[in-house]
Tab-separated table of C-alpha atoms in Angstrom:
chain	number	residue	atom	x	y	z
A	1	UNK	CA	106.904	99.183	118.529
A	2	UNK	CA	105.770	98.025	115.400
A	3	UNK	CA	106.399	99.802	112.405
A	4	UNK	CA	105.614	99.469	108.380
A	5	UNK	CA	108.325	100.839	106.022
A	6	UNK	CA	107.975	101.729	102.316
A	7	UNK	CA	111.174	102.833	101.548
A	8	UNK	CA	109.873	104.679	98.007
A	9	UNK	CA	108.162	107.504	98.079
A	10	UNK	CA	107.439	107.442	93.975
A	11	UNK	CA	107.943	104.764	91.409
A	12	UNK	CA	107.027	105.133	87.826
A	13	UNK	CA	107.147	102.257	85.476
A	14	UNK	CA	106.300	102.078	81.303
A	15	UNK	CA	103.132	100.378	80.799
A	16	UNK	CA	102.842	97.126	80.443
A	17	UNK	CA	106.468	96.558	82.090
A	18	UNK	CA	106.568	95.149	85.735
A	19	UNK	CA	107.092	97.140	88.665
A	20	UNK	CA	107.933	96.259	92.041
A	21	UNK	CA	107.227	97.888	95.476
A	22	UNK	CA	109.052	97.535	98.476
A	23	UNK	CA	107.557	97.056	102.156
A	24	UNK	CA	109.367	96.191	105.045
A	25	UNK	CA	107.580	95.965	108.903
A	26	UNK	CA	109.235	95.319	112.448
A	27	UNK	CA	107.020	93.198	114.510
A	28	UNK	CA	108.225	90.425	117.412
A	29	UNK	CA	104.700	88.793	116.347
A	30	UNK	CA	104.393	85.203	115.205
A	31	UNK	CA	100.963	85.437	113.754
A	32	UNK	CA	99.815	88.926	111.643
A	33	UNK	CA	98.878	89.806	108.583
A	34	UNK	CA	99.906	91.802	105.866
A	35	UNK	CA	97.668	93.770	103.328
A	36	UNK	CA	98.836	96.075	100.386
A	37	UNK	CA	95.962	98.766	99.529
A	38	UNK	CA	95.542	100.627	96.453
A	39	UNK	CA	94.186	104.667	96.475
A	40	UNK	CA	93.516	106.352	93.137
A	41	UNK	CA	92.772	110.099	93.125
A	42	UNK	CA	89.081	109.466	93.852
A	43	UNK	CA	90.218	108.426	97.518
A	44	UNK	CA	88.864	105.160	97.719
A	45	UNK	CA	90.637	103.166	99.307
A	46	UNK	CA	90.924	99.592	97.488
A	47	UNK	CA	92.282	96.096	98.972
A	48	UNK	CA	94.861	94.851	96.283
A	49	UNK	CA	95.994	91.779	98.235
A	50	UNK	CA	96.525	90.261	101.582
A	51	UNK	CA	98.885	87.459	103.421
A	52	UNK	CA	98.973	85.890	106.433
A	53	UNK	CA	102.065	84.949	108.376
A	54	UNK	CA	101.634	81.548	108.342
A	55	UNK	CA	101.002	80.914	104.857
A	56	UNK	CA	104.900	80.137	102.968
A	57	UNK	CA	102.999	80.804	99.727
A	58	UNK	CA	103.196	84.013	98.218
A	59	UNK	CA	99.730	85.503	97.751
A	60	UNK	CA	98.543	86.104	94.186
A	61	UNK	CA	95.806	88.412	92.587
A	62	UNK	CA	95.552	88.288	88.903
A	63	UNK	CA	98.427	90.669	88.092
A	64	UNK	CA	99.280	91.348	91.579
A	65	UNK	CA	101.576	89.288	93.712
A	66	UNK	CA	103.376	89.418	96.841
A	67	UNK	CA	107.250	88.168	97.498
A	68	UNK	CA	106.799	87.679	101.543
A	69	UNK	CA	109.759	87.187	103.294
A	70	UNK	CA	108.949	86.443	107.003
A	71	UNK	CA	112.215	85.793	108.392
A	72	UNK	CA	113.561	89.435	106.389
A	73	UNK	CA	110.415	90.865	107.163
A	74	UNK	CA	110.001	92.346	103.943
A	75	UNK	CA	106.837	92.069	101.796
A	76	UNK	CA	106.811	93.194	98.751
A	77	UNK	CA	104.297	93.853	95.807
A	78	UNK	CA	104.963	93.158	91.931
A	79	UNK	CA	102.263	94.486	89.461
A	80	UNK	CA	103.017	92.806	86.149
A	81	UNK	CA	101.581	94.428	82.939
A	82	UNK	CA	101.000	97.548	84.130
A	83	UNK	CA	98.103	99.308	83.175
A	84	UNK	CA	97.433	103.037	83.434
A	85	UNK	CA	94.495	102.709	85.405
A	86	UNK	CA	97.359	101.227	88.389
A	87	UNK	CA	98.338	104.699	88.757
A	88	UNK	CA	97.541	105.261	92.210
A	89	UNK	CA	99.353	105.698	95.658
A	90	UNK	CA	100.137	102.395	97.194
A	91	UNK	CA	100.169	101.714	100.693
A	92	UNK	CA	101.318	98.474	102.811
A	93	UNK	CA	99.897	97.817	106.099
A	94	UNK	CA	99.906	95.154	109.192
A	95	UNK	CA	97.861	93.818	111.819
A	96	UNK	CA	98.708	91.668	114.132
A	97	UNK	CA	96.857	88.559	114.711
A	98	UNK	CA	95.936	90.098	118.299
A	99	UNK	CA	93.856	93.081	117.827
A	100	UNK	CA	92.198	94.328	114.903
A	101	UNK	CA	94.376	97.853	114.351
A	102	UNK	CA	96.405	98.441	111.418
A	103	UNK	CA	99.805	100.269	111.207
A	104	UNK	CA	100.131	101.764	107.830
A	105	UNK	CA	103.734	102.676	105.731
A	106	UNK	CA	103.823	106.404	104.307
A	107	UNK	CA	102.702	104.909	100.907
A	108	UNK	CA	104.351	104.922	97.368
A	109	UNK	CA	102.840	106.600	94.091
A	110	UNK	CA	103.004	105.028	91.263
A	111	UNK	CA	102.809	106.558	87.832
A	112	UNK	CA	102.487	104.761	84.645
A	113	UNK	CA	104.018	106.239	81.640
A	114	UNK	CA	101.959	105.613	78.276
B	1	UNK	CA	83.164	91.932	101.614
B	2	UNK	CA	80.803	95.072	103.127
B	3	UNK	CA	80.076	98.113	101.351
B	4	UNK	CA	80.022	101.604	102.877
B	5	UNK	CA	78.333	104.877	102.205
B	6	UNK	CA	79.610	107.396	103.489
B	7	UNK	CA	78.400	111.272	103.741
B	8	UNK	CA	79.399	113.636	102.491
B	9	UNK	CA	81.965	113.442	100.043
B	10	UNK	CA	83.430	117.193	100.559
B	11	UNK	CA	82.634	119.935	102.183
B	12	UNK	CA	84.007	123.523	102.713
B	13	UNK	CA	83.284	124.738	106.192
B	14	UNK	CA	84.053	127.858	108.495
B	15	UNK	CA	86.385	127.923	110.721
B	16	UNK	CA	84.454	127.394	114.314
B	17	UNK	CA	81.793	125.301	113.159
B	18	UNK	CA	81.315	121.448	113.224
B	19	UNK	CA	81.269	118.937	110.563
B	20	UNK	CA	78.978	115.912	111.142
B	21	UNK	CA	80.214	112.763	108.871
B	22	UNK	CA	78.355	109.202	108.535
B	23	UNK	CA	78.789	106.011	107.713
B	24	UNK	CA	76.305	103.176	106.566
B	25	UNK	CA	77.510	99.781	106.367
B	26	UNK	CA	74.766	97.589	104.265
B	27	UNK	CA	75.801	94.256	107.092
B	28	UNK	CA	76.342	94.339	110.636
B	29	UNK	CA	79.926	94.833	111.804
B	30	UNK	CA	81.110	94.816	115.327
B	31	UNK	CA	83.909	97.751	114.741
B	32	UNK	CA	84.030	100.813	113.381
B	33	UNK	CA	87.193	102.711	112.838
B	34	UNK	CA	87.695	106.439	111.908
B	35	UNK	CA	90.870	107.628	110.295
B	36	UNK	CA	92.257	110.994	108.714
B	37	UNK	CA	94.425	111.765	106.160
B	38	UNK	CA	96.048	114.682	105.647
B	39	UNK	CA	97.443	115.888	102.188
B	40	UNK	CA	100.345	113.389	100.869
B	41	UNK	CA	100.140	111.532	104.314
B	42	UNK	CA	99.375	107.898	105.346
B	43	UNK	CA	96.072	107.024	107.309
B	44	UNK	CA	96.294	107.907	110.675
B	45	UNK	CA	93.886	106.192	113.228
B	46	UNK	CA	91.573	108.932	115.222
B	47	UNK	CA	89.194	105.734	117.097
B	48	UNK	CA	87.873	102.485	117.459
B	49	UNK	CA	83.819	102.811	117.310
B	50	UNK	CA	82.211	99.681	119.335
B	51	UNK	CA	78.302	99.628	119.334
B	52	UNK	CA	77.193	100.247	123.006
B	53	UNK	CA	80.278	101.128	124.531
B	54	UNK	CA	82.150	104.500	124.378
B	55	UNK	CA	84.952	105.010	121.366
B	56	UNK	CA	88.626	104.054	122.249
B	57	UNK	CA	90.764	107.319	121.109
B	58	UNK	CA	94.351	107.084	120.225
B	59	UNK	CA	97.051	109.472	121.366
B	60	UNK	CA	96.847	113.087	120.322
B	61	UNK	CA	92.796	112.426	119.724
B	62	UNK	CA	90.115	113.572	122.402
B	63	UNK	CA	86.479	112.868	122.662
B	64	UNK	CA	85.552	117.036	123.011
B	65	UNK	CA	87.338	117.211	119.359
B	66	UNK	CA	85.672	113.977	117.869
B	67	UNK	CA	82.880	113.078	119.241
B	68	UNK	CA	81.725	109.990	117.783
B	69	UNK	CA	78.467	107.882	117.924
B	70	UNK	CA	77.877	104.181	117.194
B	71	UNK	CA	73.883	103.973	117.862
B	72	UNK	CA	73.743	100.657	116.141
B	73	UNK	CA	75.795	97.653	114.430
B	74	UNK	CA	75.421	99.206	110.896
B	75	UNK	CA	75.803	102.932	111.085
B	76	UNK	CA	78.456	105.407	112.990
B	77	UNK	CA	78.910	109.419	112.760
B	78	UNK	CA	81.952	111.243	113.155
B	79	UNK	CA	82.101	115.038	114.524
B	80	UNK	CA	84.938	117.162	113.597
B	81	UNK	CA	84.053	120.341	116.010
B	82	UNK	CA	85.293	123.654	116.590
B	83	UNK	CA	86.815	123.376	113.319
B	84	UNK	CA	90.824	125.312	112.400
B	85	UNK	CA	92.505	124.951	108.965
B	86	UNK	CA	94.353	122.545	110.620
B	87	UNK	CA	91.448	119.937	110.273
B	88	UNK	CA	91.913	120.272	106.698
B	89	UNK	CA	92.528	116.575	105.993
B	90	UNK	CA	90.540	113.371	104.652
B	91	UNK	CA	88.575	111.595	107.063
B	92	UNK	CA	87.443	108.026	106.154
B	93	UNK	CA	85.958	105.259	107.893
B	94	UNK	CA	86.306	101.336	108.135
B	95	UNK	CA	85.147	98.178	108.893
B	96	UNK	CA	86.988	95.009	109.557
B	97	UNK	CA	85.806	92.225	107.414
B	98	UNK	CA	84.514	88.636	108.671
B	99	UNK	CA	87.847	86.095	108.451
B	100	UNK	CA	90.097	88.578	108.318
B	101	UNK	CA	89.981	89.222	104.863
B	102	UNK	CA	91.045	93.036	104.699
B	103	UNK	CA	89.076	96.265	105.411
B	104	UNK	CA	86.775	98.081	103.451
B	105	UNK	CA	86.869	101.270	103.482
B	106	UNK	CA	84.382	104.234	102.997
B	107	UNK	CA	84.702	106.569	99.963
B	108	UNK	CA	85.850	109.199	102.246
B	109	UNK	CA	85.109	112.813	102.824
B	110	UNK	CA	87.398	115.831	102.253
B	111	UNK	CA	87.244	118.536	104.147
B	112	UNK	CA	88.193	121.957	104.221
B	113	UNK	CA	88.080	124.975	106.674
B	114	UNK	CA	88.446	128.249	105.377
């Protein structure tokens, strides 16, 4: 079965320092994709960035950025600067090329310290 | 990417009764999908909502619970019936966006039974 692991429940980081979250997935798959979404306290939930399988380069959004690891299966997220307004639970998620379901991890919150 | 209203954003409800909860996408989109949330927890996924064919339900879901209706490619409505405190949860729905780029998500509603 496939499964999405986020190995930290909580990670708090200084602001403006760089934190990085941790996502590994199990999957026999070839082609999937991989999608880390952001949910403040108002519940929205917000795309921060996505990869596909196939692409060796690491996906980048502004201060966000992915280190994606297909043969460890691990896909992680770095936030550089971080801002207060990053505090927010994290969640990584998959879907597999096949079908348009997504198997979520437990999430991580993140807390910025002023 | 689409963008989705969804009503309402809370509500407190007696135990018993039925909550009725909708979604408006402002482009058409072939699926609709309908999770919950419970407090702390990761998205889990109640259905897949396909205009003009009956909702797929996944394991531990039934139709008589959450009833769902898809009249057209731009709108959907979730029914959380009979309602326990045990349907005390966020419910949120989604829509798959064209190329695969992500999800968008609905602003959620949070509900309550007292």
């Amino acid at each position: 079965a496939q499964t999405v692991t986020q190995s930290q429940p909580e990670m708090s980081v200084q602001e403006a320092e760089t934190v990085t979250l941790s996502c590994t997935y199990d999957t026999s798959e070839s082609d999937y994709y991989l999608f880390w979404y952001k949910q403040p306290p108002s519940r929205q939930m917000i795309l921060v960035i996505r990869q596909e399988a196939y692409k060796q380069q690491n996906a980048t959004e502004n201060r966000f950025s992915v280190n994606f690891q297909k043969a460890a299966k691990s896909f992680s997220l770095k936030i550089s600067d971080s801002q207060l307004g990053d505090a927010a639970m994290y969640f990584c998620a998959y879907r597999p090329a096949i079908n348009y379901q997504l198997i979520w991890g437990a999430g991580t919150k993140l807390i910025i310290k002023p | 990417s689409a963008v989705i209203s969804q009503k309402p954003s809370r509500d407190i409800c007696q135990r018993g009764t039925s909550l009725t909860i909708q979604c408006q996408v402002d482009s058409q989109v072939t699926m609709m999908f309908w999770y919950r949330q419970q407090p702390g927890q990761s998205l889990t996924l109640i259905a897949t909502a396909n205009q003009g064919s009956e909702a797929t339900y996944e394991s531990g879901f039934v139709i008589d619970k959450f009833p769902i209706s898809r009249p057209n490619l731009t709108f959907s409505t979730l029914t959380v019936s009979n309602m326990s405190p045990e349907d005390s949860s966020i419910y949120l729905c989604s829509v798959s966006g064209q190329g695969d780029y992500g999800y968008t998500f609905g602003s959620g509603t949070r509900l309550t039974v007292v």
